[in-house]
XYZ file of C-alpha atoms in Angstrom:
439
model
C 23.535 24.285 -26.716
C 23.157 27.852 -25.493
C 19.138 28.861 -25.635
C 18.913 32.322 -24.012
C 15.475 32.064 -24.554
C 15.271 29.605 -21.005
C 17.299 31.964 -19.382
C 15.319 34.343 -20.326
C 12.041 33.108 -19.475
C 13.399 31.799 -15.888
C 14.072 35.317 -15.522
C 10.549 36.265 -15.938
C 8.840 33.247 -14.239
C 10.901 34.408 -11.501
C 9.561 37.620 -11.375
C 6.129 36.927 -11.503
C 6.386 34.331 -8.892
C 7.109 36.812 -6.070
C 3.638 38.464 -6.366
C 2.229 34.582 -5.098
C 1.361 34.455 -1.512
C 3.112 31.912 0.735
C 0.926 28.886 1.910
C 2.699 25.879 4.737
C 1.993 22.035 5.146
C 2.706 19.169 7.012
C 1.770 15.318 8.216
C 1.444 12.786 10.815
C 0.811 9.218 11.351
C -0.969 5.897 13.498
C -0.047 5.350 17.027
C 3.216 3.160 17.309
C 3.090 2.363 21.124
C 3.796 -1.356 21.841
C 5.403 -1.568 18.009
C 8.817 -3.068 17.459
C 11.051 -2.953 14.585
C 11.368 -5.079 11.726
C 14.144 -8.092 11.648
C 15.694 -7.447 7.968
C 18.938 -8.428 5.926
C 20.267 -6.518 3.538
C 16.993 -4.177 3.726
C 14.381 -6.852 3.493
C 12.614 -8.690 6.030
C 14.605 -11.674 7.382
C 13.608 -15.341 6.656
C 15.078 -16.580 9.872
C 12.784 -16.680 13.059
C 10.443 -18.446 10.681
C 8.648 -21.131 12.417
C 7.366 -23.265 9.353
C 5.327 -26.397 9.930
C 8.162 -28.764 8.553
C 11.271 -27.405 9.286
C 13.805 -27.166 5.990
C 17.648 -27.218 6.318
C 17.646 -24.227 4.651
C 15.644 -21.376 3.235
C 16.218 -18.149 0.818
C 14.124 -14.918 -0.310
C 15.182 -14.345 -3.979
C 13.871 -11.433 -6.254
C 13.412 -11.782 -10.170
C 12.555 -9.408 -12.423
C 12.090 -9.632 -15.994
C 11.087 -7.826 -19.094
C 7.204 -7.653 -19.917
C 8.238 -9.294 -23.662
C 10.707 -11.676 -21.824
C 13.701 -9.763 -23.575
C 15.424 -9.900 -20.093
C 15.454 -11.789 -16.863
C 17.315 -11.156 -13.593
C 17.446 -12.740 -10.187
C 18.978 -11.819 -6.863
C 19.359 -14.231 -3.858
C 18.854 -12.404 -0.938
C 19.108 -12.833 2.914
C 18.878 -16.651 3.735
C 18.788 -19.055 6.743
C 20.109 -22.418 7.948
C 22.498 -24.266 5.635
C 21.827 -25.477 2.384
C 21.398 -29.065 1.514
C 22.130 -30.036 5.444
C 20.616 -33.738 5.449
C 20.502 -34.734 1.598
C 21.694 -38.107 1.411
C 23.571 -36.803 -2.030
C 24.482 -32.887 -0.934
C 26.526 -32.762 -4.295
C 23.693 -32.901 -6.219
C 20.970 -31.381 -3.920
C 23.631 -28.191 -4.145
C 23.442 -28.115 -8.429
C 19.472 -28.577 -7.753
C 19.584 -25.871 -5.622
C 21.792 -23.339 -7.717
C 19.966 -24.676 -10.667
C 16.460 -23.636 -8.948
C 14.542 -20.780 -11.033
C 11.232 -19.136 -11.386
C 9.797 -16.763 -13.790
C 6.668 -16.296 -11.246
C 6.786 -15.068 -7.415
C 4.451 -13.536 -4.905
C 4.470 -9.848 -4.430
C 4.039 -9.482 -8.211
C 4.614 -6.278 -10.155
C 4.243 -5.425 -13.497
C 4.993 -1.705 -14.716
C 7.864 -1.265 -17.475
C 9.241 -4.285 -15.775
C 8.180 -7.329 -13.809
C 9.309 -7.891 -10.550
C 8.440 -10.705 -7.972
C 9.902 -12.749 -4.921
C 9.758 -16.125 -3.626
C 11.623 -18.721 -1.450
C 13.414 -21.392 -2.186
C 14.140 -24.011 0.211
C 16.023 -27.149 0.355
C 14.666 -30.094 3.499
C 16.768 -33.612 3.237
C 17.042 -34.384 -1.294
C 14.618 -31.685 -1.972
C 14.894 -28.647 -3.381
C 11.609 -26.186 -3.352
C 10.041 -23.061 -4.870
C 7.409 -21.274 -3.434
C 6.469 -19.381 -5.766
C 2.713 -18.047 -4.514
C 1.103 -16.113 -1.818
C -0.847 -19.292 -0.999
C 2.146 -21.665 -0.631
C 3.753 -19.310 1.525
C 1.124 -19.400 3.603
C 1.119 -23.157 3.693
C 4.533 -23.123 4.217
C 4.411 -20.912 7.283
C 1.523 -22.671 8.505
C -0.115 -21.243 12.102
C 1.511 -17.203 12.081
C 2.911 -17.289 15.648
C 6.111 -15.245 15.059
C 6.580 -11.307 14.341
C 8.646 -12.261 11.459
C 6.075 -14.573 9.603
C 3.692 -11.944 10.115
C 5.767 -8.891 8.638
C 7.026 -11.941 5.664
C 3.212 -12.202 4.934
C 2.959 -8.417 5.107
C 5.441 -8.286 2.555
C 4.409 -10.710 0.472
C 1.037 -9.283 0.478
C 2.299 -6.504 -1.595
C 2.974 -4.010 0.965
C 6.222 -2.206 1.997
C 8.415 -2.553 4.604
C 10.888 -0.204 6.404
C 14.069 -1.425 8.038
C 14.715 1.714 9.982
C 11.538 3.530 10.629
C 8.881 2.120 12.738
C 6.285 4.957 10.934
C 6.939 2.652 7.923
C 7.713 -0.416 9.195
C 6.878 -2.410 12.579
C 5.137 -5.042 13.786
C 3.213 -5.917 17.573
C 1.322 -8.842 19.215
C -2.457 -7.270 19.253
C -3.706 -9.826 21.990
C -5.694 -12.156 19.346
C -3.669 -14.376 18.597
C -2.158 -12.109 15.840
C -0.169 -9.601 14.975
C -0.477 -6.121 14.007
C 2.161 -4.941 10.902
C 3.077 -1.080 9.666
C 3.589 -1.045 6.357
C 3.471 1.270 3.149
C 2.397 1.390 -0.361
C 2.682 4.219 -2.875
C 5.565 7.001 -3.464
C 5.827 10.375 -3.016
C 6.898 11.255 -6.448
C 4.849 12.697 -9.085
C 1.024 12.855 -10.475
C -1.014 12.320 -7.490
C 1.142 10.013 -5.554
C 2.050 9.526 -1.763
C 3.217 7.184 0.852
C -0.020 5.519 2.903
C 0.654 3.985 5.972
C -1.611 0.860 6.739
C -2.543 -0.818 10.219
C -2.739 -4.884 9.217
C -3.975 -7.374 11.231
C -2.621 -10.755 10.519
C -4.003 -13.611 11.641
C -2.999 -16.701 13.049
C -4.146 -18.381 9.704
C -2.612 -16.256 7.832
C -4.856 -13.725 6.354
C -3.869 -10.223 6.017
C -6.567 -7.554 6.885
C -5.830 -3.540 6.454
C -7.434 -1.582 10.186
C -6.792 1.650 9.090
C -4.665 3.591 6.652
C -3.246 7.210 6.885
C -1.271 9.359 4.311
C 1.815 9.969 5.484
C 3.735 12.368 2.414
C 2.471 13.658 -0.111
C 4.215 13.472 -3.590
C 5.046 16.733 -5.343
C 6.523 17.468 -8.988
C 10.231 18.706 -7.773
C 11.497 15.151 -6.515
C 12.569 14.599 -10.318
C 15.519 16.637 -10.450
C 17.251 14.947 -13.641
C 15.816 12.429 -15.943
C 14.787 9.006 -14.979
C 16.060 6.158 -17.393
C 13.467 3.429 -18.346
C 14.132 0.593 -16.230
C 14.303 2.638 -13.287
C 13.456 0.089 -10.144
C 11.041 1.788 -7.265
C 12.642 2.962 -4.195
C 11.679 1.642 -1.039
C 11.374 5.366 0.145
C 13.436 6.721 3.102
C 13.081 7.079 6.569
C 10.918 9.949 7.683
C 13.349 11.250 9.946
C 13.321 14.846 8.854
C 11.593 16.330 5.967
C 14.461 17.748 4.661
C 16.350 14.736 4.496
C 13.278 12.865 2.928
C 13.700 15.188 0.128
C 17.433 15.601 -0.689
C 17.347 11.613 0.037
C 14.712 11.233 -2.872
C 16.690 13.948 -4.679
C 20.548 11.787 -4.105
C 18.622 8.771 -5.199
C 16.888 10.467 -8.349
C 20.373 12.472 -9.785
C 21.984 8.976 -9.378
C 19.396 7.574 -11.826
C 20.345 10.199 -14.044
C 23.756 9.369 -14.658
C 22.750 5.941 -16.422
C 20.158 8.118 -17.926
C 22.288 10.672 -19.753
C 24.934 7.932 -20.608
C 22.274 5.800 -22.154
C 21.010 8.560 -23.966
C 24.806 9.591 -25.201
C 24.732 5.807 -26.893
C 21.311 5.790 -28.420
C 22.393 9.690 -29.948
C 25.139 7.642 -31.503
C 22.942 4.896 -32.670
C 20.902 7.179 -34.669
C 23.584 9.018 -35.729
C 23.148 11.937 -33.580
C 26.004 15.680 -34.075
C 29.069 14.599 -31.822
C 28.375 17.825 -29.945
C 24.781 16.282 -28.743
C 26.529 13.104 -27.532
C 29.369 15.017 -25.869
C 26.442 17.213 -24.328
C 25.176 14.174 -22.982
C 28.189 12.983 -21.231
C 28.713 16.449 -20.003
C 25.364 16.121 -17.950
C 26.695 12.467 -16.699
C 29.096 13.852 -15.078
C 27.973 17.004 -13.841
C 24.989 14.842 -12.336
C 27.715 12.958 -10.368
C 28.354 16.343 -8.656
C 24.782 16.420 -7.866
C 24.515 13.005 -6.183
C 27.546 14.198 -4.013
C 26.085 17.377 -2.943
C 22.151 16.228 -2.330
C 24.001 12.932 -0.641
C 25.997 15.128 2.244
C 23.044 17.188 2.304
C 20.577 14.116 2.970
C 23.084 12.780 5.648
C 23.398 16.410 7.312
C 19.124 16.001 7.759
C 19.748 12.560 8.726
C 18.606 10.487 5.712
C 20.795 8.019 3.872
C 19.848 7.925 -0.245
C 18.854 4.457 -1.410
C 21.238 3.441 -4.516
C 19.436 3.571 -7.733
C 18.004 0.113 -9.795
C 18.053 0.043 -13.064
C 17.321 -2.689 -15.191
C 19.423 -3.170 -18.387
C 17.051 -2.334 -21.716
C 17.704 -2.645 -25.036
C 18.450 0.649 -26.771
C 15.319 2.491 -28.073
C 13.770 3.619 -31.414
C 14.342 6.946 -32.576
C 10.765 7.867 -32.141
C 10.882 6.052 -28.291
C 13.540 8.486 -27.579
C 12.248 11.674 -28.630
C 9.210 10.621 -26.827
C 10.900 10.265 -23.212
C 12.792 13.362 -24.093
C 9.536 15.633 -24.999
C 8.281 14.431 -21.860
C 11.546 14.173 -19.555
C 13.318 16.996 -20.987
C 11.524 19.368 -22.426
C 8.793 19.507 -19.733
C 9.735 17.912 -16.329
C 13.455 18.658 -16.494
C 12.955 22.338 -17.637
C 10.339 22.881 -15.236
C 12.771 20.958 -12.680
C 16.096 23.814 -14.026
C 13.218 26.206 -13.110
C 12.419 25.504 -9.348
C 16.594 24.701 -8.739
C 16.677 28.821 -9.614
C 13.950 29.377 -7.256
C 15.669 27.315 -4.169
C 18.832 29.127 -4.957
C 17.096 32.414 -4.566
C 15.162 31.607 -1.628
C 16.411 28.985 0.561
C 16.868 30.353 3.856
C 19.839 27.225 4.560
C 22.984 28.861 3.483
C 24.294 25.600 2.486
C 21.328 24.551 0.060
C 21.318 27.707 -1.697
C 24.882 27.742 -2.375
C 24.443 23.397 -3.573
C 21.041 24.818 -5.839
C 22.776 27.715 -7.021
C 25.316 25.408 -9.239
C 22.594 22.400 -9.383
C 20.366 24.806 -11.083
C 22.698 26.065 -13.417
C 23.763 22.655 -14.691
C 20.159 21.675 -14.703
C 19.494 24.562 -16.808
C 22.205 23.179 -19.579
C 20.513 19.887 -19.353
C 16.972 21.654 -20.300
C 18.602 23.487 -23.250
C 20.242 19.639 -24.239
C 16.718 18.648 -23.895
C 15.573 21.152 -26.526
C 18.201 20.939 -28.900
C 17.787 17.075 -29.136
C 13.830 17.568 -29.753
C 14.667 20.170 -32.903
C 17.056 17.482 -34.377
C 14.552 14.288 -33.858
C 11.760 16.255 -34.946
C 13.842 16.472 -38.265
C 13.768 12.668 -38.778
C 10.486 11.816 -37.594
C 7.255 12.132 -39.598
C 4.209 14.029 -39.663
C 1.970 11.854 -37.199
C 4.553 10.686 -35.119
C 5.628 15.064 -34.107
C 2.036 15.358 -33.664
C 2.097 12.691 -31.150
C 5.316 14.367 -29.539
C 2.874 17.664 -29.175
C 0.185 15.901 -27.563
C 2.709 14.020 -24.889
C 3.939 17.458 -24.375
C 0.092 18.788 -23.479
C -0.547 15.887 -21.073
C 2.803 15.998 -19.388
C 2.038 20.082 -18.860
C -1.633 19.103 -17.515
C -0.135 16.292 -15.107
C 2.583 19.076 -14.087
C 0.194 21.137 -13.507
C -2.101 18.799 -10.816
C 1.144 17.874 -9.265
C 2.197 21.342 -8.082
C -1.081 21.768 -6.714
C 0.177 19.852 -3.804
C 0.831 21.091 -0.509
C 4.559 20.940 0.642
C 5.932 20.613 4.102
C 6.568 23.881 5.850
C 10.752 22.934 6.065
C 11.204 22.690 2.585
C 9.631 26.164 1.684
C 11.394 27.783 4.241
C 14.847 25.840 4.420
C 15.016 24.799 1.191
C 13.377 26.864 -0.774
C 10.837 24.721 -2.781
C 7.997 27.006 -3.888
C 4.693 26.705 -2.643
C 1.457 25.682 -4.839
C 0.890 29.137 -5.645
C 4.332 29.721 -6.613
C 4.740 26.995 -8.447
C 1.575 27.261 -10.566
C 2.724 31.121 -11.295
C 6.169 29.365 -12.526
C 4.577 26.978 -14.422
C 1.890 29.411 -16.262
C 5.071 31.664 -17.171
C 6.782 28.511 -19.128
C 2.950 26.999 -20.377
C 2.435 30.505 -22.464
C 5.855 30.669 -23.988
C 7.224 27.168 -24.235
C 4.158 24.585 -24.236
C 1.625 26.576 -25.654
């Protein structure tokens, strides 16, 4: 796998990089006074303190999600309140209608690679209920007259909800008979992305109204520090404590991902009947992306962040073509470019501690870019005519969304402390790589 060419090039990107002036940012948010935080279990807002207008003997919040084709379905029961089945006249049976209780449809509906979607299920004397829709929640809940129904509503209402940071997550009484809710929606993590915090006014009737909204991080291109597998669940984010434990938070939860990536990718090699040293390569980069999550996760907790654990759904293994496609994409552009910037944090992170962690990372990351290479030359072989021509042009886009992402401002911690270059800097990296390896 050994391509002195990167090496090579890093070298020179490097170089050129330190003619780039340095340019700070940073970010803010609404006014929290009078906000309190959110009642959750198990990181999602509790369903007791409900105040429904017929009370059940028991109620759940369960999460499905499911393939687009229906290839898959999954469903989680999560916090719940009351106890099940209290005052059926047969609790035997009310019990088996209860565990038997499924929906392929929810509230809060999603729909990217995969579906996602929540509802409640409830159980009052011998029956057994779904709610399965914004509007029968809201029925359900009746007159809003509780924090929690408001911030369930919230929810429901497709916007996020922090357990552990007010910025991102509180609710207040706003003195009209409603309540006022933080919440989020967006990422910070890639093409034109960030995390906007809205005001919402809820109602006593239940309708959800945004007052204001405000940015509160920006996403930027070096949050992807391995590859992301397909079926890769969102991340609720993570409290903005610190900016520097935002990122190596983001950067914990993102080399965990990678793990299932690289061993998923060591079993479709096999499937298409990959060189043994391409799948050992593979499982190489599994493991030394174990050693990642371990290093970004004490440095997250040192900043005072805790990394969310990785989702990922369970996919059937992928067409040749399908793979070589992630990988032109993953691989040869993100996660090269990714090897890339881990050199530059090494070099210039003023935290002793994060350049000695980037000076390894990088180097690893650098043997997973090469991997990333050497499987493109050997699916390239296999593949026709049209579909290499469509690996090119995925190539092209990914370098012209790369190169809108970097143009992003980054807080002034991370440049400094880190080491994370700076728009300029990392447009100078980039145009280094574009001319040699993407042209």
């Amino acid at each position: 796998m050994d391509s002195p060419l990167l090496r090579r090039l890093f070298s020179r990107a490097l170089r050129a990089s330190l003619a780039s002036p340095l340019v700070l940012a940073g970010c803010g948010g609404a006014d929290l006074t009078g906000y309190s935080a959110l009642a959750c279990d198990d990181g999602f807002p509790t369903v007791s303190g409900l105040s429904p207008t017929v009370s059940p003997d028991f109620v759940q919040l369960r999460s499905i999600s499911m393939g687009q084709d229906e290839s898959f379905f999954d469903e989680v029961r999560r916090g719940s309140s009351g106890t099940a089945c209290a005052t059926a006249s047969d609790r035997a049976a009310c019990e088996s209608a209860l565990n038997a209780l499924s929906s392929r449809t929810g509230f809060r509906s999603v729909c990217e690679q995969t579906c996602s979607a929540y509802y409640l299920a409830t159980t009052r004397g011998d029956e057994v209920t779904a709610l399965t829709t914004l509007e029968a929640l809201k029925g359900y809940l009746g007159s809003i007259d509780t924090a929690q129904e408001a911030a369930l509503l919230a929810f429901a209402s497709n916007y996020n909800l922090s357990c552990r940071d007010l910025e991102r997550g509180a609710v207040r009484a706003n003195g009209k008979g409603g309540f006022n809710v933080i919440g989020t929606t967006g990422y910070a993590c890639g093409l034109n992305t960030s995390v906007t915090q809205h005001v919402l006014e809820v109602s006593a009737s239940g309708e959800v109204k945004e007052v204001s909204n405000h940015i509160l991080e920006r996403g930027h291109p070096n949050c992807v520090v391995g590859r992301r597998p397909v079926g890769l669940r969102a991340s609720d984010g993570v409290a903005c404590v610190d900016a520097l434990g935002r990122h190596f938070a983001l950067a914990a939860h993102l080399e965990a991902a990678s793990i299932k990536a690289f061993l998923r990718l060591r079993e479709e090699l096999a499937l298409h009947g990959a060189d043994v040293a391409l799948r050992d390569a593979a499982l190489v980069s599994a493991l030394e992306e174990v050693m990642h999550t371990d290093v970004s996760t004490r440095l997250a907790r040192r900043f005072g962040a805790t990394p969310q654990r990785p989702e990922v759904v369970e996919l059937p293994l992928r067409s040749l073509f399908e793979v070589a496609l992630e990988n032109a994409v993953e691989g040869c552009v993100r996660e090269t470019f990714g090897a890339l910037v881990g050199h530059h944090q090494a070099l210039h992170a003023r935290d002793a501690e994060v350049r000695e962690a980037m000076t390894r990372i990088a180097e690893d990351e650098t043997r997973h870019a090469e991997l990333s290479w050497a499987i493109d030359r050997w699916a390239r072989e296999q593949l026709t005519a049209a579909e290499c021509a469509t690996l090119r042009e995925a190539q092209r886009e990914a370098v012209v969304t790369l190169r809108e992402e970097v143009a992003l401002p980054q807080d002034a911690a991370l440049v400094t402390e880190a080491g994370v270059p700076t728009p300029e800097v990392a447009a100078s990296l980039l145009a280094t790589l574009e001319q040699e390896l993407w042209a």
